[in-house]
Amino acid sequence: MKIGLLPFYLALYDQVAPATGTTLRPFADTIAGELSKRGFEVVQSPACCVKKEFAEAVKLFESSGCHAIATLHLAYSPSLESIDALAGTDLPIVVIDTTMDHEFSAPSGIMNNHGIHGVQDFCNLLLRHKKPFLISAGHWQYSDVLDRAADQLKSAFMAWKLYHSKVGKVGGDFDGMGDFRVPEGTFNMQIAEYTACGEVPAEEINSEMALDREHFEWDNALNEDVLAITLKTSLKIRKWVENEKLDAFTIAFPGINRSENWKTVPFLECSKAMARGIGYAGEGDVLTAAVTGVLAKVFPETSFTEMFCPDWKNNRIFTSHMGEINPAICANKPYLHEMPYSFSDTGNPVIATGCFKAGKAVLVNLAPGADGKFTLIAAEVTYGVPSEYPKTSNCGWFTPDKSNIADFLENYSKAGGTHHLTCCYNANISMIRDWAHLLNFKFTEC
């Protein structure tokens, strides 16, 4: 993740107290170093005082491919100098509200520690210009402010990424399925229809089969010829994803058939792609595919799934999908086997199945609403692994952390949640809430 660090300063101080600048400007280097330690590639502008300098800084960040801007008030800075450039950029903004000194006990320290009222001036103008922002306040060295700012910058990255996602489609749409359907051009997503990328050499299939022996538990009856057909189909998808530089893709299995030259359904590659951080959703759902791809960039243990059945007696909900699961979230080594398949005119696929592992997760759904509005729904849940479960199916059982399943299901549907979900293990729901804020989505926690 690449961020721009924008230090704010006041031109007047360079005229009346030039020595102050030699003390304060290096503080921006300190914060840049701290952000780099937290995994960010930092593009730092010089301290900016006037409109021209702020405009040049924002242009630098945009041309450098930054995903967000972190602001740092070294001193008071009048907001009318910065607001046009900052409110006018598509880059999300995170305000770091901190100062050099931990303790302030005498007016002699004012010049080094008074940036907070510049922050107040700036944030007021951001609100009046309807520019969403996030803010973290605290001492940079003696609080967790930079850790919180780092999480907010990741949320900002997710906001940027949703509007810069390229999503592929295979097999068209699932006729009649409407809850996740959105108009073309939503969030400026680029949509790429599948195009064949040539033949897959036998040596690539053999190499992939060798990797599958390492990564999966094989069914004793698995036919290598059947697996080879699945792998050839899977590698066709992989080449297309790589050639198109896709962030995510979706497959509508009714459109996978022999008349379109599909010898089987590439469910296995859908699973493997999620393990590589590529977003995925079924049934032509470009929206959930994009959301899954964005979340996977920040929370690697992420998988597409659906809520299938309630277990009223045990207060838990069963999650699954036909043949796709991220192997990284499976409780045990996934089971590789041939799946009897009759849902479209093509051959049986080989799939990898597993049980969602025990642990804390956040379920996320982006729900389209009336008048082009969206609600981002999130729920903290706990997955448990039963002592016995079917090896040949993808399966998971979760319990909502904050309600029983009856209330949970009611609230989820009242919020408009679709039947497609993204499951993120070890996710931070505050970051997801901040993501919604930056995108002007309604946020609902179930």
mmCIF file of C-alpha atoms in Angstrom, residues 7-9 24-28 47 72-76 98 111-115:
data_model
loop_
_atom_site.group_PDB
_atom_site.id
_atom_site.type_symbol
_atom_site.label_atom_id
_atom_site.label_comp_id
_atom_site.label_asym_id
_atom_site.label_seq_id
_atom_site.Cartn_x
_atom_site.Cartn_y
_atom_site.Cartn_z
ATOM 1 C CA PRO A 7 2.937 17.927 6.205
ATOM 2 C CA PHE A 8 1.080 21.226 6.804
ATOM 3 C CA TYR A 9 2.869 24.428 7.828
ATOM 4 C CA LEU A 24 9.488 21.131 12.957
ATOM 5 C CA ARG A 25 10.053 20.040 9.364
ATOM 6 C CA PRO A 26 12.208 17.021 10.336
ATOM 7 C CA PHE A 27 9.305 15.775 12.498
ATOM 8 C CA ALA A 28 7.591 14.805 9.254
ATOM 9 C CA ALA A 47 5.874 20.853 4.099
ATOM 10 C CA LEU A 72 0.270 15.906 9.497
ATOM 11 C CA HIS A 73 -0.081 19.389 10.927
ATOM 12 C CA LEU A 74 3.414 20.474 11.998
ATOM 13 C CA ALA A 75 1.838 23.764 13.049
ATOM 14 C CA TYR A 76 -1.308 25.747 12.476
ATOM 15 C CA THR A 98 -0.198 14.482 16.918
ATOM 16 C CA MET A 111 5.433 26.645 18.515
ATOM 17 C CA ASN A 112 6.349 22.968 18.542
ATOM 18 C CA ASN A 113 2.966 21.674 19.676
ATOM 19 C CA HIS A 114 0.032 23.715 18.412
ATOM 20 C CA GLY A 115 -0.944 21.863 15.236
#
